[in-house]
CSV table of C-alpha atoms in Angstrom, one decimal:
chain,number,residue,atom,x,y,z
A,118,UNK,CA,11.8,216.6,138.4
A,119,UNK,CA,14.5,214.0,137.5
A,120,UNK,CA,13.8,210.4,138.5
A,121,UNK,CA,16.1,209.3,141.3
A,122,UNK,CA,16.6,212.8,142.7
A,123,UNK,CA,15.6,213.9,146.2
A,124,UNK,CA,12.1,215.1,146.5
A,125,UNK,CA,11.5,218.8,146.5
A,126,UNK,CA,9.6,220.7,149.2
A,127,UNK,CA,6.6,221.0,147.0
A,128,UNK,CA,6.6,217.3,146.2
A,129,UNK,CA,6.9,216.3,149.8
A,130,UNK,CA,4.2,218.8,150.8
A,131,UNK,CA,1.9,217.2,148.3
A,132,UNK,CA,2.7,213.6,149.5
A,133,UNK,CA,2.2,214.5,153.1
A,134,UNK,CA,-1.1,216.3,152.4
A,135,UNK,CA,-2.4,213.3,150.5
A,136,UNK,CA,-1.3,210.9,153.3
A,137,UNK,CA,-3.0,213.0,156.0
A,138,UNK,CA,-6.2,213.1,154.0
A,139,UNK,CA,-6.2,209.3,153.8
A,140,UNK,CA,-5.3,208.9,157.4
A,141,UNK,CA,-8.2,211.1,158.5
A,142,UNK,CA,-10.6,209.1,156.4
A,143,UNK,CA,-9.2,205.8,157.9
A,144,UNK,CA,-9.6,207.1,161.4
A,145,UNK,CA,-13.2,208.1,160.7
A,146,UNK,CA,-13.8,204.7,159.1
A,147,UNK,CA,-14.6,206.3,155.7
A,148,UNK,CA,-13.8,204.4,152.5
A,149,UNK,CA,-11.0,205.6,150.2
A,150,UNK,CA,-9.0,204.2,147.4
A,151,UNK,CA,-5.2,204.1,147.9
A,152,UNK,CA,-4.6,203.4,144.2
A,153,UNK,CA,-6.6,206.4,143.1
A,154,UNK,CA,-4.8,208.6,145.5
A,155,UNK,CA,-1.5,207.4,144.1
A,156,UNK,CA,-2.6,208.0,140.5
A,157,UNK,CA,-3.7,211.6,141.4
A,158,UNK,CA,-0.3,212.2,143.0
A,159,UNK,CA,1.5,210.8,139.9
A,160,UNK,CA,-0.4,213.3,137.7
A,161,UNK,CA,0.2,216.2,140.2
A,162,UNK,CA,4.0,215.5,140.6
A,163,UNK,CA,4.5,214.9,136.9
A,164,UNK,CA,7.0,212.1,136.9
A,165,UNK,CA,7.2,210.3,140.2
A,166,UNK,CA,6.3,206.7,139.8
A,167,UNK,CA,3.7,204.6,141.6
A,168,UNK,CA,6.5,202.8,143.5
A,169,UNK,CA,8.3,206.0,144.4
A,170,UNK,CA,5.0,207.5,145.8
A,171,UNK,CA,4.3,204.2,147.7
A,172,UNK,CA,7.7,204.4,149.4
A,173,UNK,CA,7.3,208.0,150.3
A,174,UNK,CA,4.0,207.1,152.0
A,175,UNK,CA,5.8,204.3,153.8
A,176,UNK,CA,8.4,206.9,155.0
A,177,UNK,CA,5.6,209.0,156.3
A,178,UNK,CA,4.2,206.0,158.2
A,179,UNK,CA,7.7,205.6,159.9
A,180,UNK,CA,7.8,209.2,160.9
A,181,UNK,CA,4.3,209.1,162.4
A,182,UNK,CA,5.1,206.1,164.5
A,183,UNK,CA,8.2,207.7,165.8
A,184,UNK,CA,6.1,210.7,166.8
A,185,UNK,CA,3.5,208.5,168.6
A,186,UNK,CA,0.8,208.6,165.9
A,187,UNK,CA,-1.0,205.8,164.1
A,188,UNK,CA,-0.1,205.0,160.5
A,189,UNK,CA,-2.3,204.0,157.5
A,190,UNK,CA,-2.7,200.3,157.4
A,191,UNK,CA,-1.2,199.0,154.2
A,192,UNK,CA,1.7,201.5,154.2
A,193,UNK,CA,4.3,199.5,156.0
A,194,UNK,CA,6.7,201.9,157.9
A,195,UNK,CA,9.9,202.4,155.9
A,196,UNK,CA,12.8,204.2,157.4
A,197,UNK,CA,15.8,205.8,155.7
A,198,UNK,CA,13.7,209.0,155.8
A,199,UNK,CA,14.5,212.2,154.0
A,200,UNK,CA,15.2,214.9,156.6
A,201,UNK,CA,12.9,217.3,154.7
A,202,UNK,CA,10.0,214.9,154.9
A,203,UNK,CA,10.5,214.5,158.7
A,204,UNK,CA,10.4,218.3,159.1
A,205,UNK,CA,7.3,218.7,156.9
A,206,UNK,CA,5.4,215.9,158.7
A,207,UNK,CA,6.1,217.5,162.1
A,208,UNK,CA,5.2,221.0,160.9
A,209,UNK,CA,2.0,219.7,159.3
A,210,UNK,CA,0.9,218.0,162.5
A,211,UNK,CA,1.3,221.2,164.4
A,212,UNK,CA,-0.7,223.0,161.7
A,213,UNK,CA,-3.5,220.4,161.7
A,214,UNK,CA,-5.1,220.4,165.1
A,215,UNK,CA,-8.2,218.7,163.7
A,216,UNK,CA,-6.2,215.6,162.9
A,217,UNK,CA,-4.7,215.6,166.4
A,218,UNK,CA,-8.2,215.9,167.9
A,219,UNK,CA,-9.4,213.0,165.7
A,220,UNK,CA,-6.5,210.8,166.8
A,221,UNK,CA,-7.1,211.6,170.4
A,222,UNK,CA,-10.8,210.7,170.1
A,223,UNK,CA,-10.0,207.4,168.5
A,224,UNK,CA,-7.3,206.3,171.0
A,225,UNK,CA,-9.5,207.2,174.0
A,226,UNK,CA,-12.7,205.7,172.7
A,227,UNK,CA,-14.3,202.8,174.6
A,228,UNK,CA,-14.0,199.4,172.9
A,229,UNK,CA,-17.6,198.3,172.4
A,230,UNK,CA,-19.6,196.8,169.6
A,231,UNK,CA,-16.7,194.8,168.2
A,232,UNK,CA,-17.8,192.4,165.5
A,233,UNK,CA,-16.3,189.0,166.1
A,234,UNK,CA,-16.4,186.0,163.7
A,235,UNK,CA,-18.1,182.9,165.0
A,236,UNK,CA,-14.8,181.0,164.4
A,237,UNK,CA,-12.4,183.0,166.6
A,238,UNK,CA,-9.5,180.8,165.6
A,239,UNK,CA,-9.7,182.3,162.1
A,240,UNK,CA,-8.4,185.7,163.4
A,241,UNK,CA,-4.9,184.2,164.0
A,242,UNK,CA,-2.4,185.2,161.4
A,243,UNK,CA,1.4,184.9,161.0
A,244,UNK,CA,3.5,187.5,162.9
A,245,UNK,CA,4.9,190.3,160.7
A,246,UNK,CA,8.5,189.8,159.7
A,247,UNK,CA,11.0,192.5,160.5
A,248,UNK,CA,12.9,193.8,157.4
A,249,UNK,CA,16.6,192.9,157.3
A,250,UNK,CA,17.6,196.6,157.9
A,251,UNK,CA,15.3,196.8,160.9
A,252,UNK,CA,13.2,199.4,159.3
A,253,UNK,CA,10.8,199.7,162.2
A,254,UNK,CA,10.6,198.6,165.8
A,255,UNK,CA,7.8,196.2,166.9
A,256,UNK,CA,8.0,197.2,170.5
A,257,UNK,CA,8.7,200.2,172.7
A,258,UNK,CA,9.9,199.3,176.2
A,259,UNK,CA,8.9,202.1,178.6
A,260,UNK,CA,6.1,204.4,179.3
A,261,UNK,CA,7.3,207.7,177.7
A,262,UNK,CA,9.0,208.9,174.6
A,263,UNK,CA,10.4,212.4,174.2
A,264,UNK,CA,9.5,213.7,170.7
A,265,UNK,CA,8.6,217.0,169.2
A,266,UNK,CA,4.9,216.0,169.1
A,267,UNK,CA,2.8,217.2,172.1
A,268,UNK,CA,2.0,213.6,173.2
A,269,UNK,CA,2.4,210.0,172.3
A,270,UNK,CA,-1.0,208.8,171.1
A,271,UNK,CA,0.1,205.2,170.8
A,272,UNK,CA,1.1,205.3,174.5
A,273,UNK,CA,-2.3,206.8,175.3
A,274,UNK,CA,-4.1,204.0,173.5
A,275,UNK,CA,-1.9,201.4,175.3
A,276,UNK,CA,-3.3,202.8,178.6
A,277,UNK,CA,-6.9,202.6,177.4
A,278,UNK,CA,-8.3,200.2,180.0
A,279,UNK,CA,-11.5,199.6,178.0
A,280,UNK,CA,-9.5,198.5,175.0
A,281,UNK,CA,-7.1,196.5,177.0
A,282,UNK,CA,-9.8,194.6,178.9
A,283,UNK,CA,-11.8,194.0,175.7
A,284,UNK,CA,-8.7,192.5,174.1
A,285,UNK,CA,-8.1,190.2,177.1
A,286,UNK,CA,-11.7,189.1,177.0
A,287,UNK,CA,-11.4,188.2,173.4
A,288,UNK,CA,-8.2,186.2,174.0
A,289,UNK,CA,-10.1,184.3,176.8
A,290,UNK,CA,-12.7,183.3,174.3
A,291,UNK,CA,-10.0,182.5,171.7
A,292,UNK,CA,-8.2,180.2,174.1
A,293,UNK,CA,-11.4,178.4,175.1
A,294,UNK,CA,-12.2,177.7,171.4
A,295,UNK,CA,-8.6,176.6,170.8
A,296,UNK,CA,-8.8,174.0,173.6
A,297,UNK,CA,-12.3,172.9,172.7
A,298,UNK,CA,-11.2,172.3,169.1
A,299,UNK,CA,-8.4,170.1,170.5
A,300,UNK,CA,-10.9,168.1,172.6
A,301,UNK,CA,-9.6,169.6,175.9
A,302,UNK,CA,-12.7,171.1,177.4
A,303,UNK,CA,-11.6,170.4,181.0
A,304,UNK,CA,-8.5,172.5,180.4
A,305,UNK,CA,-10.6,175.2,178.8
A,306,UNK,CA,-12.7,175.3,182.0
A,307,UNK,CA,-9.5,176.0,184.0
A,308,UNK,CA,-8.4,179.1,182.1
A,309,UNK,CA,-7.9,182.0,184.4
A,310,UNK,CA,-8.0,185.8,183.7
A,311,UNK,CA,-5.3,186.5,186.3
A,312,UNK,CA,-5.0,190.3,185.5
A,313,UNK,CA,-8.6,190.5,186.9
A,314,UNK,CA,-8.5,187.8,189.6
A,315,UNK,CA,-5.1,188.6,190.9
A,316,UNK,CA,-4.2,192.0,189.4
A,317,UNK,CA,-1.7,193.5,187.1
A,318,UNK,CA,2.0,193.1,187.7
A,319,UNK,CA,2.4,189.3,187.3
A,320,UNK,CA,4.0,189.8,183.8
A,321,UNK,CA,1.0,188.1,182.0
A,322,UNK,CA,-2.7,188.5,181.8
A,323,UNK,CA,-4.1,185.0,181.2
A,324,UNK,CA,-3.2,181.6,182.4
A,325,UNK,CA,-4.1,179.1,179.7
A,326,UNK,CA,-2.8,175.7,178.8
A,327,UNK,CA,-1.2,173.7,176.0
A,328,UNK,CA,-3.1,170.7,174.9
A,329,UNK,CA,-0.8,168.4,177.0
A,330,UNK,CA,-1.7,170.4,180.1
A,331,UNK,CA,1.5,172.6,180.4
A,332,UNK,CA,0.9,176.2,181.2
A,333,UNK,CA,0.6,178.8,178.5
A,334,UNK,CA,1.1,182.3,180.2
A,335,UNK,CA,-0.3,185.0,177.9
A,336,UNK,CA,0.3,188.7,177.9
A,337,UNK,CA,-2.2,190.6,175.7
A,338,UNK,CA,-1.4,193.8,173.8
A,339,UNK,CA,-4.3,195.4,171.8
A,340,UNK,CA,-4.5,198.2,169.3
A,341,UNK,CA,-7.1,199.5,166.9
A,342,UNK,CA,-4.3,200.1,164.3
A,343,UNK,CA,-2.1,198.1,162.1
A,344,UNK,CA,0.1,195.1,162.9
A,345,UNK,CA,3.4,197.1,163.0
A,346,UNK,CA,2.0,199.6,165.5
A,347,UNK,CA,4.6,199.6,168.4
A,348,UNK,CA,3.4,198.2,171.7
A,349,UNK,CA,4.7,199.0,175.1
A,350,UNK,CA,6.1,196.4,177.6
A,351,UNK,CA,7.1,197.1,181.1
A,352,UNK,CA,10.5,196.0,182.4
A,353,UNK,CA,8.7,193.4,184.5
A,354,UNK,CA,7.0,191.9,181.4
A,355,UNK,CA,10.2,191.8,179.5
A,356,UNK,CA,12.0,190.1,182.4
A,357,UNK,CA,9.2,187.7,183.0
A,358,UNK,CA,9.1,186.7,179.3
A,359,UNK,CA,12.8,185.8,179.6
A,360,UNK,CA,12.5,183.9,182.9
A,361,UNK,CA,9.4,182.0,181.7
A,362,UNK,CA,10.3,181.7,178.0
A,363,UNK,CA,8.8,178.3,177.6
A,364,UNK,CA,5.3,179.0,178.8
A,365,UNK,CA,5.2,182.7,177.8
A,366,UNK,CA,3.3,183.9,174.8
A,367,UNK,CA,2.7,187.5,173.7
A,368,UNK,CA,-0.7,187.8,171.9
A,369,UNK,CA,-0.8,191.0,169.8
A,370,UNK,CA,-4.3,192.0,168.7
A,371,UNK,CA,-4.6,194.6,165.9
A,372,UNK,CA,-7.3,196.3,163.9
A,373,UNK,CA,-9.3,195.4,166.9
A,374,UNK,CA,-12.5,197.5,166.5
A,375,UNK,CA,-12.7,197.1,162.8
A,376,UNK,CA,-11.7,193.5,162.0
A,377,UNK,CA,-9.8,191.9,164.9
A,378,UNK,CA,-6.6,190.0,164.0
A,379,UNK,CA,-4.1,188.3,166.2
A,380,UNK,CA,-0.5,187.2,165.9
A,381,UNK,CA,1.5,185.3,168.6
A,382,UNK,CA,5.1,185.8,169.7
A,383,UNK,CA,6.3,182.9,171.9
A,384,UNK,CA,9.2,183.1,174.3
A,385,UNK,CA,11.4,186.0,175.5
A,386,UNK,CA,10.5,189.4,174.1
A,387,UNK,CA,14.2,190.1,173.9
A,388,UNK,CA,14.4,187.4,171.2
A,389,UNK,CA,11.1,188.0,169.3
A,390,UNK,CA,11.2,191.8,169.2
A,391,UNK,CA,13.5,194.7,168.6
A,392,UNK,CA,13.4,196.4,172.0
A,393,UNK,CA,13.8,200.2,172.0
A,394,UNK,CA,14.5,201.6,175.5
A,395,UNK,CA,13.0,205.1,175.4
A,396,UNK,CA,13.2,206.0,179.0
A,397,UNK,CA,15.9,205.7,181.7
A,398,UNK,CA,15.9,205.9,185.4
A,399,UNK,CA,18.8,208.2,186.4
A,400,UNK,CA,20.5,209.4,189.6
A,401,UNK,CA,23.5,211.8,190.0
A,402,UNK,CA,26.9,210.1,190.0
């Protein structure tokens, strides 16, 4: 192996195998040491550096997201992917049905027994920043994506009603604490869970308030996985976020069933996200 050269099939196979082993452990909530996995690969590959292996794992994350699979938290998706790596990841997914079964079990699971901190405001973190070369999308606008994988597990998770409702309930509690902390208990008492009281289709889930009484209209998107997991927005939600850009806020909950965290995207989704239209409505010309 010559540093700087393309990875060979054997090297890519080893990196993918190592990544899949870590991913399975993460999905089963089993502890593992990323640094030790990296060191073992360095010894096995005989020359690839820690940084090179890290980037290859990030490339694998990017391919998995494109195929509708979760990625390992901590390996930020990195595009500019070697075509051989994409081929091997896809082939390995087909040859590893036990991983597919594990992913399906996780994305369909009920959202119960979620451990929440007493100070809910502490779960709010800065929104992740997109890389200059737009290495990964933050949002997928549509309901389907055509890929070689048999199904899009991120889409299946997005339709998990138990998970979605649990996320909305947490945000209701978060908003109450936020307004209480600002001394606005009367406003906190007026918060409405409109996706329950009125129904889906409004373009937002929760009607809350700014501390001065102005509306804060919140759409909640929840995932068990990392912060760069793509979320799905309907055409109506994207349009509403533009029409109501001042009061609209997208609340993205991630790592929900392990250690819930939240970031907020205010205003039009067309401005805060890279939209990737993955389905079209078509009629003959």
